Coordinates of C-alpha atoms in Angstrom, one line a residue:
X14 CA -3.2 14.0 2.8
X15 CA -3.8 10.2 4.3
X16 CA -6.5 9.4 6.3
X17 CA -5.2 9.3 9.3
X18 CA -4.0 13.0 8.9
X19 CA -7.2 13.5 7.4
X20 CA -8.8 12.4 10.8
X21 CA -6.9 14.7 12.8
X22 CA -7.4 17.8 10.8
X23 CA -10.9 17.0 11.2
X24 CA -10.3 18.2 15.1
X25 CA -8.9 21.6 13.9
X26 CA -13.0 23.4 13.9
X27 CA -16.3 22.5 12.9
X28 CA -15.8 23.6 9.4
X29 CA -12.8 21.6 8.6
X30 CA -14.5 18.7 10.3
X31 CA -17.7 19.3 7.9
X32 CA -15.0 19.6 4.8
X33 CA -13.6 16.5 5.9
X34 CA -16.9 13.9 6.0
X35 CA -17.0 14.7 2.4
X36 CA -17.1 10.9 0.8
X37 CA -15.1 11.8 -2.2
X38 CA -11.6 11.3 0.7
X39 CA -12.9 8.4 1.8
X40 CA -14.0 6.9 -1.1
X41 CA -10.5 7.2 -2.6
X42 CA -8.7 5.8 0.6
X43 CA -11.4 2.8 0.2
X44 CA -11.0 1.9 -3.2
X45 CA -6.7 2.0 -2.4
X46 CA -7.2 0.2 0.5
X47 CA -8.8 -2.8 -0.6
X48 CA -7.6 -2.0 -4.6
X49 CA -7.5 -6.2 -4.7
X50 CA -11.3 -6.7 -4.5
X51 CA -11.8 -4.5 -7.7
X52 CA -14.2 -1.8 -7.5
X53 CA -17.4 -3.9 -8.1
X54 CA -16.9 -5.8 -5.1
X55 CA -15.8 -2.6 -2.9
X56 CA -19.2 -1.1 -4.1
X57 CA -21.4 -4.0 -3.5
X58 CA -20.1 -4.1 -0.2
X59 CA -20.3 -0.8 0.9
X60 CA -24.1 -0.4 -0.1
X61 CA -25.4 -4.1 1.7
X62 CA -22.8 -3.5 5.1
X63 CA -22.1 -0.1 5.5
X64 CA -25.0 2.1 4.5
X65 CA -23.3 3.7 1.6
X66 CA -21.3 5.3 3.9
X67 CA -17.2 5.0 2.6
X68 CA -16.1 6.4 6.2
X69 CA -17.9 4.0 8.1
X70 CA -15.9 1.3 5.8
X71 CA -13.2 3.0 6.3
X72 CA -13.2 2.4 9.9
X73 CA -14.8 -0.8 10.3
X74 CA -13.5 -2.7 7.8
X75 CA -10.6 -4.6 8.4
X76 CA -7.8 -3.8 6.5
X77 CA -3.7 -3.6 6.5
X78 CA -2.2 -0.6 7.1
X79 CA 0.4 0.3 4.8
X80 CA 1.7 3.4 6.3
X81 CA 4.2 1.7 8.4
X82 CA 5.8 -1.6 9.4
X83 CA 4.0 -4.5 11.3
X84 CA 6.7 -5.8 14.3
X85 CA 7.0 -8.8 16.3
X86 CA 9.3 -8.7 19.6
X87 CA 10.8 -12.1 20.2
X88 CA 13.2 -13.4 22.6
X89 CA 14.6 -16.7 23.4
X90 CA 17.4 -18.3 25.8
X91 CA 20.8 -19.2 24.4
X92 CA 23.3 -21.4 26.3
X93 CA 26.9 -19.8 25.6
X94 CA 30.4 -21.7 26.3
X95 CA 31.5 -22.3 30.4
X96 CA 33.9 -19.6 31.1
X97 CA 36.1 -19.3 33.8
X98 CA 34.1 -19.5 37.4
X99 CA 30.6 -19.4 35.4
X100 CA 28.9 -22.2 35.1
X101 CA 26.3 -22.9 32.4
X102 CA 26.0 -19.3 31.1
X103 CA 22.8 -18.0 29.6
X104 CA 22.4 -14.8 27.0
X105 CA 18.7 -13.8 26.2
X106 CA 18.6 -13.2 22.3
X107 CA 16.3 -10.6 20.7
X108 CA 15.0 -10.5 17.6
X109 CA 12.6 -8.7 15.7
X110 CA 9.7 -10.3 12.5
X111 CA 9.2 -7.4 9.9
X112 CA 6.4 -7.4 7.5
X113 CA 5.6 -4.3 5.4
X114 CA 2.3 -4.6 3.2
X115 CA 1.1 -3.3 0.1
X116 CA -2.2 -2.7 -1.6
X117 CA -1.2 -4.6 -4.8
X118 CA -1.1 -8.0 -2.3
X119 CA 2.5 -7.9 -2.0
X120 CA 4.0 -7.6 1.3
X121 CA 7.7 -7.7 2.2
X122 CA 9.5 -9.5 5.1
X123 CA 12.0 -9.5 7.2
X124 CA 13.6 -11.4 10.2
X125 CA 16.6 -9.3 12.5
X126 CA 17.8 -8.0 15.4
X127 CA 18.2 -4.3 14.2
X128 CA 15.7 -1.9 15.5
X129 CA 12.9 -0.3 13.5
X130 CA 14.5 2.8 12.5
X131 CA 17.5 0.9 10.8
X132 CA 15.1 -1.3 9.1
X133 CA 12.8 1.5 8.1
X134 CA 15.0 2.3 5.1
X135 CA 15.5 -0.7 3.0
X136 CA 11.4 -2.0 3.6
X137 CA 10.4 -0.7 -0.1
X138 CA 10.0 -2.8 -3.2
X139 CA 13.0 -0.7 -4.8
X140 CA 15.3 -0.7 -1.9
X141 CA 14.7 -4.6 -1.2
X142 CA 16.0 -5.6 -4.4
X143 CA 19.5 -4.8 -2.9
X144 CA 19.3 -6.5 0.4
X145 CA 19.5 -10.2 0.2
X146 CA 18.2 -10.3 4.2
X147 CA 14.2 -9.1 3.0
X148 CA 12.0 -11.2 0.7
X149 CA 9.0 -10.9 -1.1
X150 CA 5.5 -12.5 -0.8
X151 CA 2.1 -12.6 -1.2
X152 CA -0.7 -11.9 1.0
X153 CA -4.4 -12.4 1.1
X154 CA -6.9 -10.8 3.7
X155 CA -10.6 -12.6 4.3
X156 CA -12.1 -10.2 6.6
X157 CA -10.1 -10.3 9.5
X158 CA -7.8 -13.2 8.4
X159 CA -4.5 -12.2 6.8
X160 CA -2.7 -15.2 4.6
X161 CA 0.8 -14.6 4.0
X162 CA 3.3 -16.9 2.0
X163 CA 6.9 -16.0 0.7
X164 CA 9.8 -18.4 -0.8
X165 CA 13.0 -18.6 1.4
X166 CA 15.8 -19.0 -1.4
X167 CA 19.2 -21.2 -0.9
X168 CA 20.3 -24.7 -1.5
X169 CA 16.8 -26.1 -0.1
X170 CA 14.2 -23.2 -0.9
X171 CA 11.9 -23.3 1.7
X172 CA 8.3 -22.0 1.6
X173 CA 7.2 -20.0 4.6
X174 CA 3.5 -19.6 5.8
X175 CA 1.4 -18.1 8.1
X176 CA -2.0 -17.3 9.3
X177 CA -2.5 -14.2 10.9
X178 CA -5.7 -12.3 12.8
X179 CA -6.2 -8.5 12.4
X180 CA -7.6 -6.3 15.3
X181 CA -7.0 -3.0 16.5
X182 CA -6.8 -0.8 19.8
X183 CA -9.1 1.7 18.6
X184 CA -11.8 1.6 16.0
X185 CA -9.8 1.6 12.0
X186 CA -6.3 1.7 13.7
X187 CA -5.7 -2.2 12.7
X188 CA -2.3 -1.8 15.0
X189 CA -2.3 -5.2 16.1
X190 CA -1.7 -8.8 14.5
X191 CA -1.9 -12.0 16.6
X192 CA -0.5 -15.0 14.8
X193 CA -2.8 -18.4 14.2
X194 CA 0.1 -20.4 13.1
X195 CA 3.7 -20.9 11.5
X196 CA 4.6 -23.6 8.7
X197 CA 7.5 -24.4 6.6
X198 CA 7.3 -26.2 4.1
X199 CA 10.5 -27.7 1.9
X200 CA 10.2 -28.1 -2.3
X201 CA 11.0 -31.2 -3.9
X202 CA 13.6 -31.0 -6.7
X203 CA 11.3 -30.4 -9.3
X204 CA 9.6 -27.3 -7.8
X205 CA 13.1 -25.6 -7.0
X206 CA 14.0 -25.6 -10.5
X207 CA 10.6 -24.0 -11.5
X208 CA 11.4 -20.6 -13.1
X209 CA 8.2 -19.0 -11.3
X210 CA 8.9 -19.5 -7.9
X211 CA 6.4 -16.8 -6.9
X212 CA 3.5 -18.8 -8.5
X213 CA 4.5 -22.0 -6.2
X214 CA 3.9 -19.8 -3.3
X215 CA 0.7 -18.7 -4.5
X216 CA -1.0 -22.0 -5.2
X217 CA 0.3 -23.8 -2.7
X218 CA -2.3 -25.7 -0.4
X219 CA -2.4 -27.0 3.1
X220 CA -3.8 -30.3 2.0
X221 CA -0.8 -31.3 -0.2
X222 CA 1.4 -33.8 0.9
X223 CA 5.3 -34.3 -0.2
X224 CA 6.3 -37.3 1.5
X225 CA 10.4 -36.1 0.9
X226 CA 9.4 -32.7 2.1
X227 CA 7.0 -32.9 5.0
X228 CA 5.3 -29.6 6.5
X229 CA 6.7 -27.8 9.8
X230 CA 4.5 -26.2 12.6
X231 CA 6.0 -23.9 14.6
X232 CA 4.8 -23.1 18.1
X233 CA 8.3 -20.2 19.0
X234 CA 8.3 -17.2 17.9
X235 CA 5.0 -16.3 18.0
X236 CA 4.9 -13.2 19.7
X237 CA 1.7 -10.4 18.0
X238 CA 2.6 -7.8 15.7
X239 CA 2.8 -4.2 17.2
X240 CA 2.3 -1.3 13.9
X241 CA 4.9 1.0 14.1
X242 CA 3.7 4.3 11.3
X243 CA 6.7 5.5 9.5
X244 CA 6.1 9.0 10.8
X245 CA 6.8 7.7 14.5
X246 CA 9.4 5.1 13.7
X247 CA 12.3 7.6 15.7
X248 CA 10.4 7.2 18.8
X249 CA 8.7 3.4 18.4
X250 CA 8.2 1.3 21.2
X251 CA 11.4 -0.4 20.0
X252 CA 13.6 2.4 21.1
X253 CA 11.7 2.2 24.2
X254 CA 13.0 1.0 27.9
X255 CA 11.7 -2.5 28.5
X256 CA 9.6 -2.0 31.3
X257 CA 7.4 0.8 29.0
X258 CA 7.0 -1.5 25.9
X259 CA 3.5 -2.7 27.4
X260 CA 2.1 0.7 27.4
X261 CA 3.3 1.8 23.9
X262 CA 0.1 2.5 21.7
X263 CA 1.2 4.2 18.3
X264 CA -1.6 5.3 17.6

């Protein structure tokens, strides 16, 4: 069982809730979570923060959920064609930011105005290597700081950053994601035609300069990341009228 069906069982009685404290779950779910760190590190950590306790690390430790997908709402105002006795026509678009994570540091992404459900299906490593519309990143997480970096492909690969904060509506539900900031970044012609893209991504810095590609911020689109678990993706807040989106809380 996950935790989090772990933690509900644990309402059932007193006996199963007993059964359930027993560290050996927690410990497992710990050293998955945060598999990155290496063991040595998890352990150091849980004996000088969380008195040797793996539940209480479990809970108060930031970390990303994987059991489910990450989604950012966004809308913006597009100016359509004058048709006949309109004048200026306006069309709000929606559109949705995708990110799925993975324990490994890999985290896939993608940017599209289907709903959850639809996009639910192709968010695996497997599945993605079939769609040309979700890439593949890295991630890092410092606390409650997520670092995320993928390579847009195409005729001017572009590298795509971001900064993100972790929180949560409840104690170890990590739900929410607000964004710190957006950049793009373009590669020179020597970088696109490095064979390991990937490794560009991963050592790129914020200091370095390209004076024939200069560095984007982006201030649109910036809209907080809602988690949506898999096992409540057919009634997300997504598939929700507008008016109840506010008061969604999937967990």
């Amino acid at each position: 069982m996950s935790p989090y069906y772990l933690g509900r069982a644990s309402c059932v009685c007193r006996k199963w809730r007993y059964a359930i404290r027993n560290p050996v779950f927690w410990r497992n779910a710990c050293l998955k979570a945060w598999q990155v760190f290496g063991a040595l590190d998890n352990y150091k950590l849980l004996h000088s923060k969380y008195e040797s306790s793996w539940r209480k690390m479990w809970l108060f430790r930031p970390r990303l959920r994987t059991d489910g997908l990450y989604v950012s709402r966004n809308t913006y105002i597009h100016t359509g064609v004058t048709e006949w006795r309109v004048k200026n026509p306006v069309h709000l678009v929606c559109y949705y930011r995708y990110m799925r994570f993975f324990p490994s540091g890999k985290f896939l992404y993608k940017n599209s105005s289907e709903k959850v459900k639809d996009v639910a299906k192709i968010m695996s490593l497997r599945t993605s290597m079939k769609s040309d519309c979700v890439h593949r990143g890295q991630y890092s997480l410092t606390d409650d700081k997520v670092e995320a970096a993928l390579l847009y492909p195409g005729l001017r690969p572009t590298v795509w950053r971001i900064r993100l904060r972790l929180r949560g509506t409840t104690p170890g539900a990590n739900n929410r994601m607000d964004f710190v900031s957006l950049v793009t970044t373009g590669l020179n012609s020597n970088e696109a035609d490095h064979e390991d893209m990937l490794g560009i991504v991963e050592g790129w810095q914020d200091d370095e300069t390209h004076s024939d590609v200069p560095a984007t911020s982006h201030k649109r689109g910036l809209s907080p990341f809602v988690f949506v678990p898999f096992d409540e993706v057919a009634t997300s807040f997504l598939n929700l009228p507008v008016e109840k989106m506010d008061y969604y809380v999937p967990d």
